[in-house]
Short mmCIF file of C-alpha atoms in Angstrom, two decimals:
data_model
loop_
_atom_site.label_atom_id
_atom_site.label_comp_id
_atom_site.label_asym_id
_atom_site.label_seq_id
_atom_site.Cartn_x
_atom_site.Cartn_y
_atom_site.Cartn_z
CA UNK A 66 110.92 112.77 64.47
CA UNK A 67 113.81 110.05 64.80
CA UNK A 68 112.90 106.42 64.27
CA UNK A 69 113.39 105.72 67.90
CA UNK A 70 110.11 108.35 68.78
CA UNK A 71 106.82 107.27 69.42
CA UNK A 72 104.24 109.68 67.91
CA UNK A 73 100.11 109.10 69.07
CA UNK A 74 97.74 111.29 67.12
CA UNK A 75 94.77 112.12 69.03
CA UNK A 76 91.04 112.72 67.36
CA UNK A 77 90.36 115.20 70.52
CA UNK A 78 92.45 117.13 73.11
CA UNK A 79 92.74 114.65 75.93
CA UNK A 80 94.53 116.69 79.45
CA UNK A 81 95.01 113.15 81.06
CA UNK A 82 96.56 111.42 78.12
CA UNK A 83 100.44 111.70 79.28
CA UNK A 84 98.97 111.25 83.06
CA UNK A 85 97.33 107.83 81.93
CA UNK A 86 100.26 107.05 80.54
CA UNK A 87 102.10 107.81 83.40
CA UNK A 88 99.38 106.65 85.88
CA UNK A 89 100.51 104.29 88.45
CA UNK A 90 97.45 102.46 88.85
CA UNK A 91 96.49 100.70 85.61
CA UNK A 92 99.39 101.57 83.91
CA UNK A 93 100.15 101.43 79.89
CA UNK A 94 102.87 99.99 78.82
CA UNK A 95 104.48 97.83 75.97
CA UNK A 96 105.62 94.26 75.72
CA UNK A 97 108.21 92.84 74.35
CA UNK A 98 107.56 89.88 71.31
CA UNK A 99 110.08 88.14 73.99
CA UNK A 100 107.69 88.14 76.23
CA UNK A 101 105.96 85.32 74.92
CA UNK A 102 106.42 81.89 73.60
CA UNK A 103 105.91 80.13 70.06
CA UNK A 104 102.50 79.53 71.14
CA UNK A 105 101.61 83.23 71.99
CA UNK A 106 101.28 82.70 75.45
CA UNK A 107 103.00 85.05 77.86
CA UNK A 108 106.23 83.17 79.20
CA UNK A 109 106.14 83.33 83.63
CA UNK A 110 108.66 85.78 85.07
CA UNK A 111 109.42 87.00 81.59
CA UNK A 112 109.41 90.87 82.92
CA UNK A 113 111.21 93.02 80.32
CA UNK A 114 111.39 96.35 81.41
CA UNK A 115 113.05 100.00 80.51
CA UNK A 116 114.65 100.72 83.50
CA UNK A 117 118.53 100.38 85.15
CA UNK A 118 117.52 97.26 86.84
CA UNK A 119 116.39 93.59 85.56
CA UNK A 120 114.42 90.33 87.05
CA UNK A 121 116.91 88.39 89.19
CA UNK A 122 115.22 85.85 91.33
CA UNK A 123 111.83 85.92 92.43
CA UNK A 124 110.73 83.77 95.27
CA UNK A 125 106.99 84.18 95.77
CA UNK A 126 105.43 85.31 99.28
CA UNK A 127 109.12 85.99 100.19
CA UNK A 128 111.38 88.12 98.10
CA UNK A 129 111.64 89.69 94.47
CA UNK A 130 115.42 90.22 93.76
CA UNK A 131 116.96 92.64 91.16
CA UNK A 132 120.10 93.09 89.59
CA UNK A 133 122.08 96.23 88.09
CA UNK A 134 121.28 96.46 83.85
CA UNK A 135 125.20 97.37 83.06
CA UNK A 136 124.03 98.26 79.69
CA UNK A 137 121.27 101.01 80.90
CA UNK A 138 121.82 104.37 79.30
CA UNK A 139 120.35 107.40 81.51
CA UNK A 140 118.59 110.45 80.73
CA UNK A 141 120.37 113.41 81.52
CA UNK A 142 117.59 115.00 82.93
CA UNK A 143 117.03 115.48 86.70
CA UNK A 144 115.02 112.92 89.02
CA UNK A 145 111.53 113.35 88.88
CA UNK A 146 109.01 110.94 90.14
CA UNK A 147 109.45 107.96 88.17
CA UNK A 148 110.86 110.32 85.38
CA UNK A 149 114.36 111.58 84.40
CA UNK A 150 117.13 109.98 85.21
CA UNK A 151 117.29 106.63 86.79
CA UNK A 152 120.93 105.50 87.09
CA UNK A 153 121.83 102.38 89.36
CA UNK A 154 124.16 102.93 91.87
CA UNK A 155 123.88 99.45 94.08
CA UNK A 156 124.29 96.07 92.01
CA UNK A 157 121.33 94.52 93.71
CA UNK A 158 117.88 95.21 94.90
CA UNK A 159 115.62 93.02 96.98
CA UNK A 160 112.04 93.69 97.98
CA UNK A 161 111.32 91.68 100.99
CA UNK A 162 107.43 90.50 101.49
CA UNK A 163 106.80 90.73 105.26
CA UNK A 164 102.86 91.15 105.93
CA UNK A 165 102.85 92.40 108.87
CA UNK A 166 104.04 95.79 110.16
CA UNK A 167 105.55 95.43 113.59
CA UNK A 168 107.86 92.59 111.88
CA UNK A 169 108.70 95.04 109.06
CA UNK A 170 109.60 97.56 111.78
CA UNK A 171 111.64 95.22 114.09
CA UNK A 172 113.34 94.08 110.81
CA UNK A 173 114.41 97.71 109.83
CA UNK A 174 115.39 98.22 113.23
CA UNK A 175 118.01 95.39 113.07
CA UNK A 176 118.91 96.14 110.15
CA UNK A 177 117.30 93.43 108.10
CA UNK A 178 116.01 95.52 105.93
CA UNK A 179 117.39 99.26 104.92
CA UNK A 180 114.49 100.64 103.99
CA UNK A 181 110.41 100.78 104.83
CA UNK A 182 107.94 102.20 102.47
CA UNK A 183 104.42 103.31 104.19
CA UNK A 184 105.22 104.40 107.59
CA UNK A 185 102.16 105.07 109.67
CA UNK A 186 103.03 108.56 110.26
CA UNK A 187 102.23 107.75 114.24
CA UNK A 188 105.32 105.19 114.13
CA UNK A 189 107.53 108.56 112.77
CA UNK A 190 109.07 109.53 116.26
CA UNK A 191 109.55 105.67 117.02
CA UNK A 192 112.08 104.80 114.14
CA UNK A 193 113.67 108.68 114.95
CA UNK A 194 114.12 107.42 117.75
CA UNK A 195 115.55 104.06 116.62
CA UNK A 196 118.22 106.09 114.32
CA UNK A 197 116.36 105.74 111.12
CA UNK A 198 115.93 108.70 108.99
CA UNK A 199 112.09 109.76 108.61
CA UNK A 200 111.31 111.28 105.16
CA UNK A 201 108.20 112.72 104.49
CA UNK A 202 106.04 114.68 101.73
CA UNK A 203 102.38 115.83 101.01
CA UNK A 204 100.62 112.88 99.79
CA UNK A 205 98.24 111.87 96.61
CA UNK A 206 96.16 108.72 98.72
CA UNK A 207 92.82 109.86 99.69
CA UNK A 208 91.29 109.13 103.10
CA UNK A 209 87.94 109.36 103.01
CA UNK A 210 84.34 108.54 104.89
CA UNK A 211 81.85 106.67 101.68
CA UNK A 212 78.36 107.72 101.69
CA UNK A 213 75.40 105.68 100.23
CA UNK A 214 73.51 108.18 98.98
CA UNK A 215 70.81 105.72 97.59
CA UNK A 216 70.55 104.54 100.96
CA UNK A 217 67.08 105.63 102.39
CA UNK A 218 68.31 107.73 104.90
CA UNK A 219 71.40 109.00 103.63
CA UNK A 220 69.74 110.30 100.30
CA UNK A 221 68.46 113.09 102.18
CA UNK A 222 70.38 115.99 101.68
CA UNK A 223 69.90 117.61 104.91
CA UNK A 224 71.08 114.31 106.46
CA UNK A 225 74.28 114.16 104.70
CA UNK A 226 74.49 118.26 105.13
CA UNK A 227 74.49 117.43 109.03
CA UNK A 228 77.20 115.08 108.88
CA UNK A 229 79.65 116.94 107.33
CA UNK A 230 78.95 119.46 110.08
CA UNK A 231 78.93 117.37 112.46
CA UNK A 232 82.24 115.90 111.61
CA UNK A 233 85.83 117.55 112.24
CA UNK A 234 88.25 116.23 109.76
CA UNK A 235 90.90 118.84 110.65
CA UNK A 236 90.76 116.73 114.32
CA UNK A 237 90.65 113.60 112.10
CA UNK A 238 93.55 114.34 110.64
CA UNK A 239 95.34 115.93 113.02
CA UNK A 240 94.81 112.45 115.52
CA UNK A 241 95.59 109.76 112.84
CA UNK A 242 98.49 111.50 111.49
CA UNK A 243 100.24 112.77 114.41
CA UNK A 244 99.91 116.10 112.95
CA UNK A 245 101.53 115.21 109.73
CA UNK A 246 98.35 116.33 107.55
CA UNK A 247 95.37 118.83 108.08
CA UNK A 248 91.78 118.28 106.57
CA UNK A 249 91.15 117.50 103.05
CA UNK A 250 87.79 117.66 101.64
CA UNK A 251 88.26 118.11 98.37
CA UNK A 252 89.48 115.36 95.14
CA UNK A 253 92.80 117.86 94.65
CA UNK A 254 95.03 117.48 96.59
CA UNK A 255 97.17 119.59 98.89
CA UNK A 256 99.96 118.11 96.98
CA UNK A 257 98.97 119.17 93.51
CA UNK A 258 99.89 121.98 91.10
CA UNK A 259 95.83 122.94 91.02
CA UNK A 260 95.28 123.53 94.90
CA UNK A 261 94.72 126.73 96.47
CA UNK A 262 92.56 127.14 99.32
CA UNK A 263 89.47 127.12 98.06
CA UNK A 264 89.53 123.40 97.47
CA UNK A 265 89.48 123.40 101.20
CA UNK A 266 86.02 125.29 101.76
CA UNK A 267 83.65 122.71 103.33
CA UNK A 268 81.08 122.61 105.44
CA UNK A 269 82.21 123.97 108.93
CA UNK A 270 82.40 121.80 111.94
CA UNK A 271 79.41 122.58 114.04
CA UNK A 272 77.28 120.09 115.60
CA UNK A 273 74.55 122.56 116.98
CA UNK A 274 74.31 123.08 113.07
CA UNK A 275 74.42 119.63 112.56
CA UNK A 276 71.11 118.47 114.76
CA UNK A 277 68.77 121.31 113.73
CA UNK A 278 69.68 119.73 110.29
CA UNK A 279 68.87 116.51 111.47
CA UNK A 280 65.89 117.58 112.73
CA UNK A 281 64.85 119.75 109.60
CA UNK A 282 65.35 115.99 108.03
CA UNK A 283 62.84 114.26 110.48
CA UNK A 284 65.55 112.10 111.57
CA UNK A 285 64.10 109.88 114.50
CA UNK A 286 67.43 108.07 115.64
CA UNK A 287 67.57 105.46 113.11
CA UNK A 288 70.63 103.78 113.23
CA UNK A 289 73.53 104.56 110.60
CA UNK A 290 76.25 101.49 110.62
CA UNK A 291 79.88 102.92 109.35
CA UNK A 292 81.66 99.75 108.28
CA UNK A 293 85.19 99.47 108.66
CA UNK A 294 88.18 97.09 109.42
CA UNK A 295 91.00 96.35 111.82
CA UNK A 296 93.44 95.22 108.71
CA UNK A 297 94.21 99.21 107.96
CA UNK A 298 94.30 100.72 111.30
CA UNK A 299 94.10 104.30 110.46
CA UNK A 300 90.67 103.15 108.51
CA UNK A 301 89.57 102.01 111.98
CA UNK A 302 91.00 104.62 114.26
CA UNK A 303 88.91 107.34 111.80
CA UNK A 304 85.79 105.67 112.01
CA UNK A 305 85.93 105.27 115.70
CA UNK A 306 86.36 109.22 115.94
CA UNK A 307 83.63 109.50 113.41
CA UNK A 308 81.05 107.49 115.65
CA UNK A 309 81.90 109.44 118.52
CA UNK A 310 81.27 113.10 116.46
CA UNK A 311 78.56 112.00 115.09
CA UNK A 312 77.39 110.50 118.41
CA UNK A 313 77.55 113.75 120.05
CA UNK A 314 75.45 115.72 117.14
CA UNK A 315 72.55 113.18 117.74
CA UNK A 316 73.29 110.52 114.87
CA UNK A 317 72.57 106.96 116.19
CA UNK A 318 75.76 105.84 114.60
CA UNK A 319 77.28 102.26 115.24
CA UNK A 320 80.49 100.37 113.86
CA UNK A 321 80.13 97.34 112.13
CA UNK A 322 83.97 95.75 111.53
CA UNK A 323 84.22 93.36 109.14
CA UNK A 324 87.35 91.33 107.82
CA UNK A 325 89.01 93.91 104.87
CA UNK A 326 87.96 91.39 102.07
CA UNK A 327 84.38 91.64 103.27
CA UNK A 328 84.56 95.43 103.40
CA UNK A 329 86.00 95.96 100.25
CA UNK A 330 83.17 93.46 98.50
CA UNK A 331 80.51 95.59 100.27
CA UNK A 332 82.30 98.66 98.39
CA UNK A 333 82.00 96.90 95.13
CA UNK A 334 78.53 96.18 95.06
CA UNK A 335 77.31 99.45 97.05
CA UNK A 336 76.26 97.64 100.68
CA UNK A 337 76.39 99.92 103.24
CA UNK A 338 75.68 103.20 104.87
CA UNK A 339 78.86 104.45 105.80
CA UNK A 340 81.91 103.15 104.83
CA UNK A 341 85.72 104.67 106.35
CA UNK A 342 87.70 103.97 103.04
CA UNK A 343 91.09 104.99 100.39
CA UNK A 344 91.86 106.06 97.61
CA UNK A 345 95.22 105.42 95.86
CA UNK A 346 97.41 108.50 94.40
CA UNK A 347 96.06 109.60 91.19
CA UNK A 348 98.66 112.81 89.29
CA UNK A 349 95.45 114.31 88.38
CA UNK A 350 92.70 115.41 89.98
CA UNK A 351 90.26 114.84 86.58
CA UNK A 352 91.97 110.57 87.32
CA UNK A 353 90.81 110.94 91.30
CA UNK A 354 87.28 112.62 90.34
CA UNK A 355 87.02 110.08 87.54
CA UNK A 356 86.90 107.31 90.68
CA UNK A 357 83.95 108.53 92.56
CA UNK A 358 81.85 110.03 89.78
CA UNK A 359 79.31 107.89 87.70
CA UNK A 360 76.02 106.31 87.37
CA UNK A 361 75.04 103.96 90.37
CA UNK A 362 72.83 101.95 88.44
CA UNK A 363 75.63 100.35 86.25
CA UNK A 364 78.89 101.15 88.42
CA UNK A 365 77.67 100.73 92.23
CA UNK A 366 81.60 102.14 92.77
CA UNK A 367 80.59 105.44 92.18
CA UNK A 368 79.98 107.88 95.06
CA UNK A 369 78.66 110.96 93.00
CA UNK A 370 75.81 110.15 90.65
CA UNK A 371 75.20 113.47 89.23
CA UNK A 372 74.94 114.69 85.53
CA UNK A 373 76.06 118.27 86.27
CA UNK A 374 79.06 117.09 88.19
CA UNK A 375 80.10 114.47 85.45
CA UNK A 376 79.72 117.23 82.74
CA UNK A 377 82.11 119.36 84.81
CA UNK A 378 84.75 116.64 84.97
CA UNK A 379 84.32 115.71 80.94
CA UNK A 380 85.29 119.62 79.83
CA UNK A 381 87.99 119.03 82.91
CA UNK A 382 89.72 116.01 80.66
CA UNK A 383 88.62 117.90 77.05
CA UNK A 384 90.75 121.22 77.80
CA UNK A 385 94.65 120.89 77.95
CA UNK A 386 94.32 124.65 79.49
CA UNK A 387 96.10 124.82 83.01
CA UNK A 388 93.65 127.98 83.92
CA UNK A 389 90.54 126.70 82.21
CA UNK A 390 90.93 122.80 83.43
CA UNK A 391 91.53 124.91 87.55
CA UNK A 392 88.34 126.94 86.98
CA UNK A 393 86.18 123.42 86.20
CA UNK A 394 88.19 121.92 88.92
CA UNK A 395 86.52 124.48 91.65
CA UNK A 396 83.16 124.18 90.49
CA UNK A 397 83.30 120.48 90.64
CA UNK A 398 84.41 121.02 94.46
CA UNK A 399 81.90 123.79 95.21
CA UNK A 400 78.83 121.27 93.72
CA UNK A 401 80.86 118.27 96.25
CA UNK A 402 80.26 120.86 99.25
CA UNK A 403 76.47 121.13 98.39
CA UNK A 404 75.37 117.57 97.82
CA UNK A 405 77.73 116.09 100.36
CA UNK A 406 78.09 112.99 98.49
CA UNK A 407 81.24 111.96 100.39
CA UNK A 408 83.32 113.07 103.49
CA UNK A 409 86.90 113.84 102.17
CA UNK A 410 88.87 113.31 105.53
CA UNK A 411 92.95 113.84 104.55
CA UNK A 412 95.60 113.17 102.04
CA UNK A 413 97.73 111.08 103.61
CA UNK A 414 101.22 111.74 104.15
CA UNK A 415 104.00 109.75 102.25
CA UNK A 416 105.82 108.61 104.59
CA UNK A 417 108.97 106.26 104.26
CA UNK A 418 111.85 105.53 107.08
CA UNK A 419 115.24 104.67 105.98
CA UNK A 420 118.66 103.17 107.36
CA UNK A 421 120.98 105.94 108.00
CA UNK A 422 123.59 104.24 105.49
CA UNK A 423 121.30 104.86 102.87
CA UNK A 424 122.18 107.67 100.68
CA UNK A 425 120.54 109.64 97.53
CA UNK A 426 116.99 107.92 98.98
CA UNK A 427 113.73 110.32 98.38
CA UNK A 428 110.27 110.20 98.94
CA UNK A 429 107.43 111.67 96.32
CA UNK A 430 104.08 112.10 96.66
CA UNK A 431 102.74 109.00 94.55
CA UNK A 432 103.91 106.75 97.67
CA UNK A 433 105.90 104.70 95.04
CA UNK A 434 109.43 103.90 96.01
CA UNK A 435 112.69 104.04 94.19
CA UNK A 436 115.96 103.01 94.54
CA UNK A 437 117.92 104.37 91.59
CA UNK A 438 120.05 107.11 92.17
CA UNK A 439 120.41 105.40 95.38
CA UNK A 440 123.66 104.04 97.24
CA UNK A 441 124.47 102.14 100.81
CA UNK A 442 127.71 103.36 103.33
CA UNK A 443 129.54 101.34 105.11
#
């Protein structure tokens, strides 16, 4: 190859090497020796990137500014995700920090800002209505329901069994989407190149099912607490529908809302029953699998402690074969359905409203946005 290529010699097949590279969580990436002073240490607001854009101004808690790189030379390849080309068409970009969402929304409206990453798809017909254009694609985020299966009641099978039954996460989804998205059970994605429908097969939604399991399980009304928070509103909107299923199938569930910083420590360390949770977009399903699968005696993280599952997803990351790596991919899922050691609810929708003077402006399903190949009317 030419001086200018980067060659990485592997001791093993790896199928999630270019999508680790690529990730956008945790991302790779390489610094420049100007990144850093005399001393070694790395010089504040030093950011030198690859891209058609560079560091402007950066006022923290208010505003990161960019500015056009004149000297950027573009692929000639087509836009894809953050690949291909990525010409500037605007001199100057500025990401606005405004915490909360109904001032992000009024702002949009007025025309303060042109565009708004992360609508709640239940705000859609709103900013149609406003004159903003709504785009909107399958997403890669994972909405799910966390279960503590070393929790004394919820490491009964049968227990778990009867919640997934007695749970409808095509209603779930239907009510905290507006209809945007449709159940999603399993760790690929509607949205991926692997799906087909069998990554939707799940156990039905049937509470008379659901309480002769509970009472197969010798369940006596002990109370289950599903913690959630009132920071993400679609996390508390889905556990408020999950009480009231699981209410009606004979589960003595309750909510316990906590502040998201509590929540999330709870998550780290494994404290709770029931949690109503995320996941981030991973481009693979071996990267999403790879977050709930492990040992919960050294990572309390993981929601699937099981040896057969983990050896599935190790031969998923070992085989660059598109066939063999969808086949692995479907027995993971089918062993998911029979331990129940989560409640996949949705994938939510990427969903992103824009000023009607923007032009060239896409959404993808990573939830990222861009804003090269990008351009304002007047």
């Amino acid at each position: 190859p030419d001086p200018r290529t980067v060659v990485f010699t592997l001791k093993a097949p790896n199928a999630l090497f270019l999508a680790q590279l690529a990730s956008v969580q945790c991302n790779g990436w390489v610094a420049s020796p100007k990144n850093v002073g005399a001393d070694g240490k790395w010089l504040a607001d030093s950011a030198i990137g690859s891209g058609p854009f560079t560091l402007k101004e950066w006022v923290k808690g208010q505003y990161l500014a960019l500015e056009r790189f004149a000297d950027y030379k573009p692929v000639k390849e087509a836009p894809s995700g953050f690949a291909g080309s990525r010409e500037a068409y605007v001199d100057e970009v500025r990401f606005m920090v405004i915490p909360d969402t109904a001032a992000a929304e009024t702002a949009l409206f007025a025309g303060e800002l042109d565009v708004l990453p992360d609508l709640e798809s239940s705000r859609a017909e709103e900013a149609k209505s406003r004159g903003m254009t709504v785009l909107s694609t399958q997403g890669l985020s994972w909405t799910v329901i966390l279960l503590q299966t070393k929790d004394p009641l919820l490491s009964n099978v049968k227990i778990r069994e009867a919640l997934a039954h007695a749970a409808d996460i095509n209603q779930i989804a239907a009510a905290s989407t507006s209809g945007a998205a449709t159940g999603g059970p399993s760790a690929v994605a509607q949205a991926s190149s692997f799906f087909d429908d069998d990554f939707l097969k799940w156990p039905e939604y049937d509470p008379v099912k659901a309480k002769a399991l509970l009472d197969e399980a010798g369940y006596n009304g002990e109370p289950i607490k599903i913690q959630t928070n009132t920071r993400y509103q679609g996390m508390y909107e889905n556990a408020v529908l999950l009480q009231a299923m699981l209410t009606a199938a004979g589960f003595n569930a309750q909510l316990e809302v906590l502040d998201w910083a509590a929540q999330l420590d709870n998550y780290r360390v494994g404290k709770f029953q029931i949690q109503s949770f995320g996941y981030s977009a991973r481009l693979d399903p071996s990267l999403m699998y790879g977050v709930i699968l492990g040992d919960k005696a050294t990572d309390p993280t993981a929601q699937w402690d099981s040896k057969e599952a983990l050896d599935l997803y190790t031969k998923s990351m070992a085989t660059t074969e598109a066939g063999q790596r969808k086949a692995l991919f479907k027995q993971l899922h089918a062993l998911m359905a029979k331990d129940v050691p989560i409640l996949g609810l949705y994938y939510e929708p990427s969903v992103d409203a824009v000023s009607p003077k923007v032009k060239g402006y896409s959404v993808w399903p990573a939830a990222n946005p861009h804003v090269w190949g990008v351009w304002k009317s007047e």
